[in-house]
CSV table of C-alpha atoms and ligand atoms in Angstrom, one decimal:
chain,number,residue,atom,x,y,z
A,1,MET,CA,31.6,-20.8,8.4
A,2,SER,CA,34.7,-19.8,10.4
A,3,VAL,CA,36.0,-16.3,10.4
A,4,THR,CA,39.7,-15.7,10.7
A,5,PRO,CA,40.3,-12.2,11.8
A,6,THR,CA,43.2,-10.6,9.9
A,7,LYS,CA,43.4,-7.2,11.5
A,8,PRO,CA,43.3,-7.4,15.3
A,9,ASP,CA,41.9,-3.9,15.5
A,10,GLY,CA,39.2,-4.5,13.0
A,11,ASP,CA,37.4,-7.8,12.5
A,12,LEU,CA,38.6,-9.2,15.9
A,13,VAL,CA,37.1,-6.3,17.8
A,14,GLN,CA,33.9,-6.7,15.9
A,15,LEU,CA,33.8,-10.4,16.8
A,16,GLU,CA,34.3,-9.7,20.4
A,17,ILE,CA,31.5,-7.2,20.4
A,18,ARG,CA,29.2,-9.7,18.8
A,19,GLY,CA,30.1,-12.4,21.2
A,20,ARG,CA,29.3,-10.3,24.3
A,21,SER,CA,26.1,-8.6,25.0
A,22,THR,CA,27.3,-5.0,25.1
A,23,GLU,CA,25.1,-2.1,26.0
A,24,ALA,CA,25.2,-1.0,22.3
A,25,ASN,CA,24.1,-4.4,21.0
A,26,ARG,CA,21.3,-4.6,23.5
A,27,ARG,CA,20.1,-1.2,22.4
A,28,ALA,CA,20.3,-2.2,18.8
A,29,ALA,CA,18.4,-5.4,19.3
A,30,SER,CA,15.7,-3.8,21.4
A,31,GLY,CA,14.9,-1.0,19.0
A,32,ASP,CA,15.8,2.6,18.3
A,33,PRO,CA,18.5,2.0,15.7
A,34,ARG,CA,18.8,5.1,13.6
A,35,PRO,CA,19.3,4.7,9.9
A,36,VAL,CA,22.4,6.4,8.5
A,37,GLN,CA,22.0,10.1,7.5
A,38,HIS,CA,22.5,9.6,3.7
A,39,ILE,CA,19.5,7.2,3.6
A,40,LEU,CA,17.4,9.5,5.7
A,41,ASP,CA,18.3,12.4,3.4
A,42,ARG,CA,16.4,10.7,0.6
A,43,PHE,CA,13.2,11.0,2.6
A,44,PRO,CA,12.4,14.7,3.0
A,45,SER,CA,9.6,15.8,5.3
A,46,GLY,CA,6.2,16.2,3.7
A,47,GLY,CA,6.1,19.8,5.1
A,48,ARG,CA,3.0,21.9,5.8
A,49,GLY,CA,0.5,23.2,3.3
A,50,ARG,CA,-0.7,26.8,3.3
A,51,PRO,CA,-3.4,26.6,5.9
A,52,TRP,CA,-1.3,24.7,8.5
A,53,VAL,CA,2.0,26.5,8.8
A,54,ASP,CA,1.3,27.7,12.3
A,55,VAL,CA,-0.2,24.4,13.7
A,56,PRO,CA,1.8,23.3,16.7
A,57,ASP,CA,3.9,20.1,16.2
A,58,GLU,CA,2.0,18.2,18.8
A,59,ASP,CA,-1.2,18.7,17.0
A,60,TRP,CA,0.3,18.0,13.5
A,61,ASN,CA,1.9,14.8,14.7
A,62,ASP,CA,-1.3,13.6,16.3
A,63,TRP,CA,-3.3,11.3,14.0
A,64,ARG,CA,-6.6,12.3,15.7
A,65,TRP,CA,-5.9,15.9,15.0
A,66,GLN,CA,-5.2,14.9,11.3
A,67,GLN,CA,-8.4,13.0,11.2
A,68,ARG,CA,-10.5,15.8,12.7
A,69,ASN,CA,-9.0,18.4,10.3
A,70,ARG,CA,-9.4,16.6,7.1
A,71,VAL,CA,-10.2,18.7,4.0
A,72,THR,CA,-13.7,17.8,3.0
A,73,THR,CA,-15.2,20.9,1.5
A,74,LEU,CA,-14.5,23.1,-1.5
A,75,GLU,CA,-13.9,26.1,0.7
A,76,GLU,CA,-11.2,24.2,2.6
A,77,LEU,CA,-9.6,22.8,-0.5
A,78,GLU,CA,-9.4,26.3,-2.0
A,79,LYS,CA,-7.1,27.3,0.8
A,80,VAL,CA,-4.7,24.5,0.1
A,81,ILE,CA,-4.4,24.6,-3.7
A,82,ASP,CA,-5.2,26.9,-6.7
A,83,LEU,CA,-8.3,25.0,-7.9
A,84,THR,CA,-9.0,24.8,-11.6
A,85,GLU,CA,-12.5,25.3,-13.0
A,86,GLU,CA,-12.6,21.6,-13.9
A,87,GLU,CA,-11.7,20.5,-10.3
A,88,ARG,CA,-14.4,22.9,-8.9
A,89,ASN,CA,-17.0,21.4,-11.2
A,90,ALA,CA,-15.9,17.9,-10.6
A,91,PHE,CA,-16.1,18.4,-6.8
A,92,GLU,CA,-19.7,19.7,-7.1
A,93,GLU,CA,-20.8,16.8,-9.2
A,94,SER,CA,-19.0,13.9,-7.6
A,95,HIS,CA,-19.4,14.8,-4.0
A,96,ALA,CA,-22.7,13.0,-3.5
A,97,ARG,CA,-21.4,9.7,-5.0
A,98,PHE,CA,-17.9,9.5,-3.5
A,99,HIS,CA,-16.9,11.9,-0.7
A,100,MET,CA,-13.7,13.8,-0.8
A,101,ALA,CA,-11.5,13.7,2.3
A,102,ILE,CA,-7.8,14.5,2.5
A,103,THR,CA,-5.7,14.6,5.6
A,104,PRO,CA,-3.7,17.9,6.1
A,105,TYR,CA,-0.5,15.7,6.0
A,106,TYR,CA,-1.4,14.2,2.6
A,107,ALA,CA,-2.9,17.5,1.3
A,108,SER,CA,0.5,19.2,2.1
A,109,LEU,CA,2.2,16.9,-0.4
A,110,MET,CA,0.1,18.4,-3.2
A,111,ASP,CA,1.6,20.9,-5.6
A,112,PRO,CA,-0.7,24.0,-5.1
A,113,GLU,CA,-0.1,25.1,-8.7
A,114,ASP,CA,0.1,22.0,-10.7
A,115,PRO,CA,-3.3,20.3,-11.4
A,116,ASN,CA,-1.4,17.2,-12.7
A,117,CYS,CA,0.5,16.7,-9.5
A,118,PRO,CA,0.4,12.9,-8.8
A,119,ILE,CA,-0.8,13.5,-5.2
A,120,ARG,CA,-3.6,15.8,-6.4
A,121,LEU,CA,-4.7,13.4,-9.1
A,122,GLN,CA,-5.1,10.7,-6.4
A,123,SER,CA,-7.1,12.8,-4.0
A,124,VAL,CA,-8.9,15.7,-5.7
A,125,PRO,CA,-12.0,14.9,-7.9
A,126,LYS,CA,-11.7,15.2,-11.7
A,127,MET,CA,-14.4,15.2,-14.4
A,128,GLY,CA,-13.3,11.8,-15.5
A,129,GLU,CA,-15.0,10.3,-12.5
A,130,LEU,CA,-18.4,11.2,-13.8
A,131,LEU,CA,-17.9,9.2,-16.9
A,132,VAL,CA,-19.3,5.6,-16.8
A,133,LEU,CA,-18.2,3.6,-19.8
A,134,PRO,CA,-20.3,0.7,-21.1
A,135,THR,CA,-17.5,-1.6,-20.2
A,136,ASP,CA,-17.3,-0.4,-16.6
A,137,LEU,CA,-18.7,-2.7,-13.9
A,138,GLU,CA,-20.1,-1.9,-10.5
A,139,ASP,CA,-18.4,-4.8,-8.8
A,140,PRO,CA,-15.7,-5.8,-11.3
A,141,LEU,CA,-14.0,-8.3,-9.1
A,142,ALA,CA,-17.3,-10.0,-8.1
A,143,GLU,CA,-16.4,-9.5,-4.5
A,144,GLU,CA,-20.0,-9.6,-3.5
A,145,ARG,CA,-20.7,-12.8,-5.4
A,146,ASP,CA,-18.0,-14.7,-3.6
A,147,MET,CA,-19.3,-13.5,-0.2
A,148,PRO,CA,-20.4,-16.4,2.0
A,149,VAL,CA,-21.3,-14.0,4.8
A,150,PRO,CA,-21.3,-10.2,4.5
A,151,GLY,CA,-17.8,-8.9,5.0
A,152,ILE,CA,-15.9,-12.0,3.8
A,153,THR,CA,-14.8,-12.7,0.2
A,154,HIS,CA,-13.7,-16.3,0.0
A,155,ARG,CA,-12.4,-16.9,-3.5
A,156,TYR,CA,-9.1,-18.8,-3.2
A,157,PRO,CA,-8.8,-22.2,-1.4
A,158,ASP,CA,-6.8,-21.1,1.6
A,159,ARG,CA,-7.3,-17.4,2.2
A,160,VAL,CA,-10.0,-14.8,2.6
A,161,LEU,CA,-10.5,-11.1,2.4
A,162,PHE,CA,-12.1,-9.7,5.6
A,163,TYR,CA,-13.6,-6.2,5.5
A,164,ILE,CA,-13.8,-4.6,8.9
A,165,THR,CA,-14.6,-1.0,8.1
A,166,HIS,CA,-15.6,1.3,5.2
A,167,ASN,CA,-13.7,4.3,6.4
A,168,CYS,CA,-10.3,5.7,5.2
A,169,PRO,CA,-8.4,8.8,6.1
A,170,VAL,CA,-8.2,9.8,2.5
A,171,TYR,CA,-10.6,8.7,-0.2
A,172,CYS,CA,-8.5,7.7,-3.2
A,173,ARG,CA,-10.1,8.8,-6.4
A,174,HIS,CA,-9.0,5.6,-8.0
A,175,CYS,CA,-10.5,3.3,-5.3
A,176,THR,CA,-11.8,0.1,-6.7
A,177,ARG,CA,-14.4,-0.2,-3.9
A,178,LYS,CA,-16.0,3.1,-4.5
A,179,ARG,CA,-19.4,1.4,-4.4
A,180,LYS,CA,-19.0,0.9,-0.6
A,181,VAL,CA,-16.0,2.8,0.7
A,182,SER,CA,-17.0,6.1,2.4
A,183,ASP,CA,-20.7,5.1,2.5
A,184,PRO,CA,-21.8,5.1,6.1
A,185,SER,CA,-24.8,2.9,5.4
A,186,SER,CA,-22.5,0.0,4.4
A,187,ALA,CA,-20.2,0.3,7.5
A,188,ALA,CA,-19.3,-3.0,9.0
A,189,ALA,CA,-21.3,-3.3,12.2
A,190,LYS,CA,-20.0,-5.2,15.2
A,191,LYS,CA,-22.4,-8.0,14.3
A,192,GLN,CA,-20.9,-8.3,10.9
A,193,ILE,CA,-17.4,-8.6,12.3
A,194,GLU,CA,-18.5,-11.3,14.7
A,195,ASP,CA,-20.2,-13.2,11.8
A,196,GLY,CA,-16.9,-12.9,9.8
A,197,LEU,CA,-14.9,-14.2,12.7
A,198,ALA,CA,-17.3,-17.1,13.1
A,199,TYR,CA,-17.0,-18.0,9.4
A,200,ILE,CA,-13.2,-18.0,9.6
A,201,GLU,CA,-13.4,-20.2,12.8
A,202,ALA,CA,-15.7,-22.7,11.1
A,203,HIS,CA,-13.4,-23.1,8.0
A,204,PRO,CA,-10.2,-24.9,8.8
A,205,GLU,CA,-9.0,-24.6,5.2
A,206,ILE,CA,-8.4,-20.8,5.8
A,207,ARG,CA,-4.8,-20.2,6.9
A,208,ASP,CA,-4.3,-16.6,5.7
A,209,VAL,CA,-6.6,-13.6,6.4
A,210,VAL,CA,-6.3,-10.4,4.4
A,211,ILE,CA,-7.8,-7.7,6.7
A,212,SER,CA,-9.1,-4.9,4.5
A,213,GLY,CA,-11.9,-2.4,4.1
A,214,GLY,CA,-11.9,0.6,3.8
A,215,ASP,CA,-8.8,1.0,5.9
A,216,PRO,CA,-8.6,-1.3,8.9
A,217,LEU,CA,-6.5,1.3,10.8
A,218,SER,CA,-9.6,3.5,10.9
A,219,LEU,CA,-10.5,1.3,13.9
A,220,SER,CA,-9.1,2.0,17.3
A,221,ASP,CA,-6.1,0.0,18.7
A,222,GLU,CA,-8.4,-1.7,21.2
A,223,ARG,CA,-10.8,-2.8,18.5
A,224,LEU,CA,-8.0,-4.1,16.2
A,225,ASP,CA,-6.3,-5.8,19.2
A,226,TYR,CA,-9.6,-7.6,19.8
A,227,ILE,CA,-10.0,-8.7,16.2
A,228,LEU,CA,-6.4,-9.8,15.8
A,229,GLY,CA,-6.5,-11.6,19.2
A,230,ARG,CA,-9.6,-13.5,18.0
A,231,LEU,CA,-7.9,-14.5,14.8
A,232,ARG,CA,-4.7,-15.6,16.6
A,233,ALA,CA,-6.7,-17.8,18.9
A,234,ILE,CA,-7.9,-19.8,15.8
A,235,PRO,CA,-5.5,-22.8,15.4
A,236,HIS,CA,-5.7,-23.0,11.6
A,237,ILE,CA,-4.8,-19.3,11.1
A,238,GLU,CA,-1.1,-19.1,10.3
A,239,ILE,CA,-0.8,-15.5,9.1
A,240,PHE,CA,-2.8,-12.4,8.6
A,241,ARG,CA,-2.1,-9.2,6.7
A,242,LEU,CA,-3.3,-5.8,7.4
A,243,GLY,CA,-4.1,-3.9,4.1
A,244,THR,CA,-3.7,-0.2,4.9
A,245,ARG,CA,-2.9,3.0,3.2
A,246,ASN,CA,-2.4,4.9,6.5
A,247,LEU,CA,1.4,4.7,6.0
A,248,VAL,CA,0.8,6.9,2.9
A,249,THR,CA,-2.0,9.1,3.9
A,250,LEU,CA,-1.8,9.3,7.7
A,251,PRO,CA,1.6,7.9,8.8
A,252,GLN,CA,1.1,9.5,12.3
A,253,ARG,CA,-1.4,6.7,12.9
A,254,ILE,CA,1.6,4.3,13.3
A,255,THR,CA,2.2,5.1,17.0
A,256,ASP,CA,4.5,3.3,19.4
A,257,ASP,CA,1.3,2.0,21.2
A,258,PHE,CA,0.0,0.7,17.9
A,259,VAL,CA,3.1,-1.2,17.0
A,260,TYR,CA,3.5,-2.5,20.5
A,261,MET,CA,0.0,-3.9,20.3
A,262,LEU,CA,0.8,-5.6,16.9
A,263,ARG,CA,3.9,-7.3,18.3
A,264,LYS,CA,1.6,-9.5,20.4
A,265,HIS,CA,0.1,-11.0,17.3
A,266,HIS,CA,3.0,-12.1,15.2
A,267,PRO,CA,3.5,-13.2,12.5
A,268,VAL,CA,1.9,-10.0,11.1
A,269,TYR,CA,2.2,-8.9,7.5
A,270,VAL,CA,1.4,-5.3,6.5
A,271,ASN,CA,0.6,-4.5,2.9
A,272,THR,CA,0.4,-0.9,2.0
A,273,HIS,CA,-0.3,1.2,-1.1
A,274,PHE,CA,2.4,3.7,-2.2
A,275,ASN,CA,1.9,4.8,-5.8
A,276,HIS,CA,4.5,7.6,-6.2
A,277,PRO,CA,8.0,8.3,-4.8
A,278,LYS,CA,6.7,11.7,-3.6
A,279,GLU,CA,4.7,9.8,-1.0
A,280,LEU,CA,7.8,8.4,0.6
A,281,THR,CA,8.5,11.2,3.0
A,282,GLU,CA,10.3,11.3,6.3
A,283,GLU,CA,7.0,10.8,8.1
A,284,ALA,CA,6.2,7.7,5.9
A,285,PHE,CA,9.7,6.4,6.4
A,286,GLU,CA,9.3,6.6,10.1
A,287,ALA,CA,6.0,4.8,10.0
A,288,CYS,CA,7.6,2.0,8.0
A,289,ARG,CA,10.6,1.9,10.3
A,290,LYS,CA,8.4,1.4,13.4
A,291,LEU,CA,6.5,-1.4,11.8
A,292,ALA,CA,9.6,-3.1,10.5
A,293,ASP,CA,11.4,-2.7,13.8
A,294,ALA,CA,8.4,-4.3,15.5
A,295,GLY,CA,8.9,-7.3,13.3
A,296,CYS,CA,6.2,-6.8,10.7
A,297,VAL,CA,6.9,-7.9,7.2
A,298,LEU,CA,6.0,-5.0,4.8
A,299,GLY,CA,4.8,-5.2,1.2
A,300,ASN,CA,3.5,-2.7,-1.3
A,301,GLN,CA,0.7,-2.9,-3.7
A,302,MET,CA,0.9,-0.2,-6.3
A,303,VAL,CA,-2.0,0.5,-8.7
A,304,LEU,CA,-0.9,1.5,-12.2
A,305,LEU,CA,-2.5,4.9,-12.8
A,306,LYS,CA,-2.3,7.1,-15.9
A,307,GLY,CA,-0.5,10.4,-15.2
A,308,VAL,CA,0.6,9.2,-11.7
A,309,ASN,CA,3.0,6.3,-12.2
A,310,ASP,CA,2.7,5.0,-15.8
A,311,ASP,CA,6.4,5.6,-16.4
A,312,PRO,CA,9.2,3.0,-15.7
A,313,LYS,CA,11.5,5.7,-14.3
A,314,ILE,CA,8.9,6.6,-11.6
A,315,VAL,CA,8.2,3.0,-10.7
A,316,LYS,CA,11.9,2.2,-10.4
A,317,GLU,CA,12.5,5.2,-8.1
A,318,LEU,CA,9.4,4.3,-6.1
A,319,ASN,CA,10.6,0.7,-5.7
A,320,HIS,CA,14.1,1.7,-4.7
A,321,LYS,CA,12.7,4.0,-2.1
A,322,LEU,CA,10.4,1.3,-0.8
A,323,LEU,CA,13.3,-1.1,-0.4
A,324,MET,CA,15.2,1.5,1.6
A,325,ALA,CA,12.1,1.8,3.8
A,326,ARG,CA,12.2,-2.0,4.2
A,327,VAL,CA,9.0,-2.4,2.1
A,328,ARG,CA,9.1,-5.1,-0.5
A,329,PRO,CA,7.2,-4.2,-3.8
A,330,TYR,CA,4.7,-7.0,-4.0
A,331,TYR,CA,2.1,-6.2,-6.7
A,332,ILE,CA,1.5,-3.8,-9.5
A,333,TYR,CA,-2.2,-3.9,-10.2
A,334,GLN,CA,-3.7,-3.1,-13.6
A,335,CYS,CA,-6.4,-0.5,-13.0
A,336,ASP,CA,-9.7,-2.5,-12.9
A,337,LEU,CA,-13.0,-1.9,-14.5
A,338,SER,CA,-14.7,-0.1,-11.6
A,339,GLN,CA,-17.0,2.7,-12.5
A,340,GLY,CA,-15.7,6.3,-12.7
A,341,ILE,CA,-12.0,5.5,-12.9
A,342,SER,CA,-11.6,5.0,-16.6
A,343,HIS,CA,-9.5,8.2,-16.8
A,344,PHE,CA,-6.8,6.4,-14.7
A,345,ARG,CA,-6.6,3.3,-16.9
A,346,THR,CA,-3.5,2.6,-19.0
A,347,SER,CA,-2.9,-0.1,-21.6
A,348,VAL,CA,-1.7,-3.5,-20.4
A,349,GLU,CA,1.3,-2.9,-22.7
A,350,LYS,CA,2.4,-0.1,-20.4
A,351,GLY,CA,2.5,-2.4,-17.4
A,352,LEU,CA,4.5,-4.9,-19.4
A,353,GLU,CA,6.9,-2.2,-20.4
A,354,ILE,CA,7.4,-1.3,-16.8
A,355,ILE,CA,8.2,-4.9,-15.8
A,356,GLU,CA,10.5,-5.2,-18.8
A,357,ALA,CA,12.4,-2.1,-17.7
A,358,LEU,CA,12.9,-3.4,-14.2
A,359,ARG,CA,13.7,-7.1,-14.5
A,360,GLY,CA,17.5,-7.5,-14.9
A,361,HIS,CA,18.1,-3.8,-14.9
A,362,THR,CA,17.7,-3.5,-11.2
A,363,SER,CA,17.5,-5.7,-8.0
A,364,GLY,CA,15.1,-8.6,-8.3
A,365,LEU,CA,13.7,-7.3,-5.0
A,366,ALA,CA,12.5,-4.2,-6.8
A,367,VAL,CA,10.5,-6.2,-9.3
A,368,PRO,CA,6.9,-6.9,-8.1
A,369,HIS,CA,4.3,-9.1,-9.8
A,370,TYR,CA,2.2,-7.3,-12.4
A,371,VAL,CA,-1.3,-8.7,-12.2
A,372,ILE,CA,-4.8,-8.1,-13.6
A,373,ASP,CA,-7.5,-8.9,-11.1
A,374,ALA,CA,-9.8,-10.6,-13.6
A,375,PRO,CA,-13.2,-9.1,-14.1
A,376,GLY,CA,-15.9,-11.4,-13.0
A,377,GLY,CA,-14.0,-12.8,-10.0
A,378,GLY,CA,-11.3,-14.8,-11.8
A,379,GLY,CA,-8.7,-13.7,-9.3
A,380,LYS,CA,-5.2,-12.2,-9.9
A,381,ILE,CA,-3.6,-13.3,-13.1
A,382,PRO,CA,0.1,-12.5,-13.6
A,383,MET,CA,1.2,-10.7,-16.7
A,384,LEU,CA,4.8,-11.1,-17.9
A,385,PRO,CA,6.8,-10.0,-20.9
A,386,SER,CA,7.7,-13.1,-22.9
A,387,TYR,CA,11.3,-14.4,-22.3
A,388,VAL,CA,10.8,-17.6,-24.3
A,389,VAL,CA,11.8,-16.9,-28.0
A,390,ARG,CA,11.0,-20.4,-29.3
A,391,ARG,CA,11.2,-24.1,-28.4
A,392,ASP,CA,13.1,-26.6,-30.7
A,393,GLY,CA,12.5,-30.1,-29.3
A,394,LYS,CA,14.5,-30.2,-26.1
A,395,GLN,CA,15.9,-26.8,-26.6
A,396,ILE,CA,14.3,-23.7,-25.2
A,397,VAL,CA,15.6,-20.5,-26.7
A,398,LEU,CA,15.4,-17.7,-24.2
A,399,ARG,CA,16.3,-14.1,-24.3
A,400,ASN,CA,17.6,-12.0,-21.4
A,401,TYR,CA,16.8,-8.4,-20.4
A,402,GLN,CA,19.3,-7.2,-23.0
A,403,PHE,CA,17.6,-9.2,-25.7
A,404,LYS,CA,20.5,-11.6,-26.1
A,405,GLU,CA,19.5,-15.2,-26.8
A,406,PHE,CA,20.5,-18.2,-24.8
A,407,VAL,CA,19.7,-21.9,-25.3
A,408,TYR,CA,18.7,-24.1,-22.3
A,409,GLU,CA,18.8,-27.8,-23.0
A,410,GLU,CA,16.1,-29.8,-21.2
A,411,PRO,CA,16.9,-33.3,-19.9
B,501,PLP,C1,-6.0,-10.3,-3.6
B,501,PLP,C2,-6.9,-11.2,-2.9
B,501,PLP,C3,-6.4,-12.2,-2.0
B,501,PLP,C4,-4.9,-12.3,-1.6
B,501,PLP,O1,-4.2,-12.7,-2.8
B,501,PLP,P1,-2.7,-13.0,-2.8
B,501,PLP,O2,-2.3,-13.3,-4.2
B,501,PLP,O3,-2.5,-14.2,-1.9
B,501,PLP,O4,-2.0,-11.8,-2.2
B,501,PLP,C5,-7.3,-13.0,-1.4
B,501,PLP,N1,-8.6,-13.0,-1.7
B,501,PLP,C6,-9.1,-12.1,-2.6
B,501,PLP,C7,-10.6,-12.1,-2.8
B,501,PLP,C8,-8.3,-11.2,-3.2
B,501,PLP,O5,-8.8,-10.3,-4.1
B,502,SF4,S1,-7.3,3.6,1.1
B,502,SF4,FE1,-7.9,1.8,-0.1
B,502,SF4,S2,-10.0,1.4,0.4
B,502,SF4,FE2,-9.5,3.5,1.1
B,502,SF4,S3,-10.2,4.8,-0.6
B,502,SF4,FE3,-7.9,4.4,-0.8
B,502,SF4,S4,-7.9,2.6,-2.2
B,502,SF4,FE4,-10.0,2.8,-1.4
């Protein structure tokens, strides 16, 4: 395509700048481009909760400090929010089964007065967790059944899930792997990681490794560098993805050193787990920016949760913010049948309503796949509103997002 500059002081100057390697272009290409202010303005800082107003910035911005100062007891939680009687009881009764841990950063996003705050619902225990329905399952996705070696789930022909830790900075109350996550006795030992790597090495049909847990970013940079390096040395491995919620719960973890380490292992995909627009703060935006600037491809996996995001308006806002942070909405998961999360489940109708409200109404980039991870290990099955009205011989009658009908004639 040839460009004919019309205004010598406009396009032409632009072209000249592009042709030469100016200092500004070099800087832009090598990092440190600052997004424009009106985009940044949409990502307000997460702020500081009550107990931490006087913590020096260098501590607050240090992920190790955030890890060390996680809220894990009722006494600490009481300093952050006005606990309800129900939350107090739920903490006492659930603690032994599934620990509570909340980073000061994430705890600061909670509304201290509103028990229905979406951040609070995701991180503070509720009585619903104690309820186990007859239809609930301990391992609904049969991840253990499809385990050829401990730490690897090999269900699909060409890709595996690889669990490398059982720790997370925040324990999400809706976690599907409650049976293992936060349980020190099931922590992936060094030996298990070696066995997993050996399995991947021995199976040339595997081209894609989903690195999961727990949260893989709970490991040190050195340890991750080692695991990624081992995977990159395997000729049949084309891509891997890091599945991490640190961007949401501990964005300080995304340090310059960490992204510098990742750059060595490209192509690297990072899939994260934002569930609500409130989670897209200045800090989270900055974590996404670093990863995207380092060349990682970012995706988001949202879980549909009652009271948190079961509303098309909220999902649309979330997805628009994700796109500004260069994160592509990838999946919306129907809440699965794990034990103790029934209070989060919505109808499948709700998920379809959300997809219906997005498709056509907003950028296709903001429309993720809505899937049910089938109980019993069937894998992810896409759910779509129906756009086919009827078929008449070679004619397919379709309807669009405005419910107008159109006929497509097949050859
Ligand atoms: C989700 C999942 C994957 C990855 O699935 P994609 O649809 O490729 O994102 C791979 N293995 C298992 C067991 C999974 O649950
Ligand atoms: S970060 Fe993921 S694995 Fe960890 S508790 Fe949350 S949902 Fe579970």
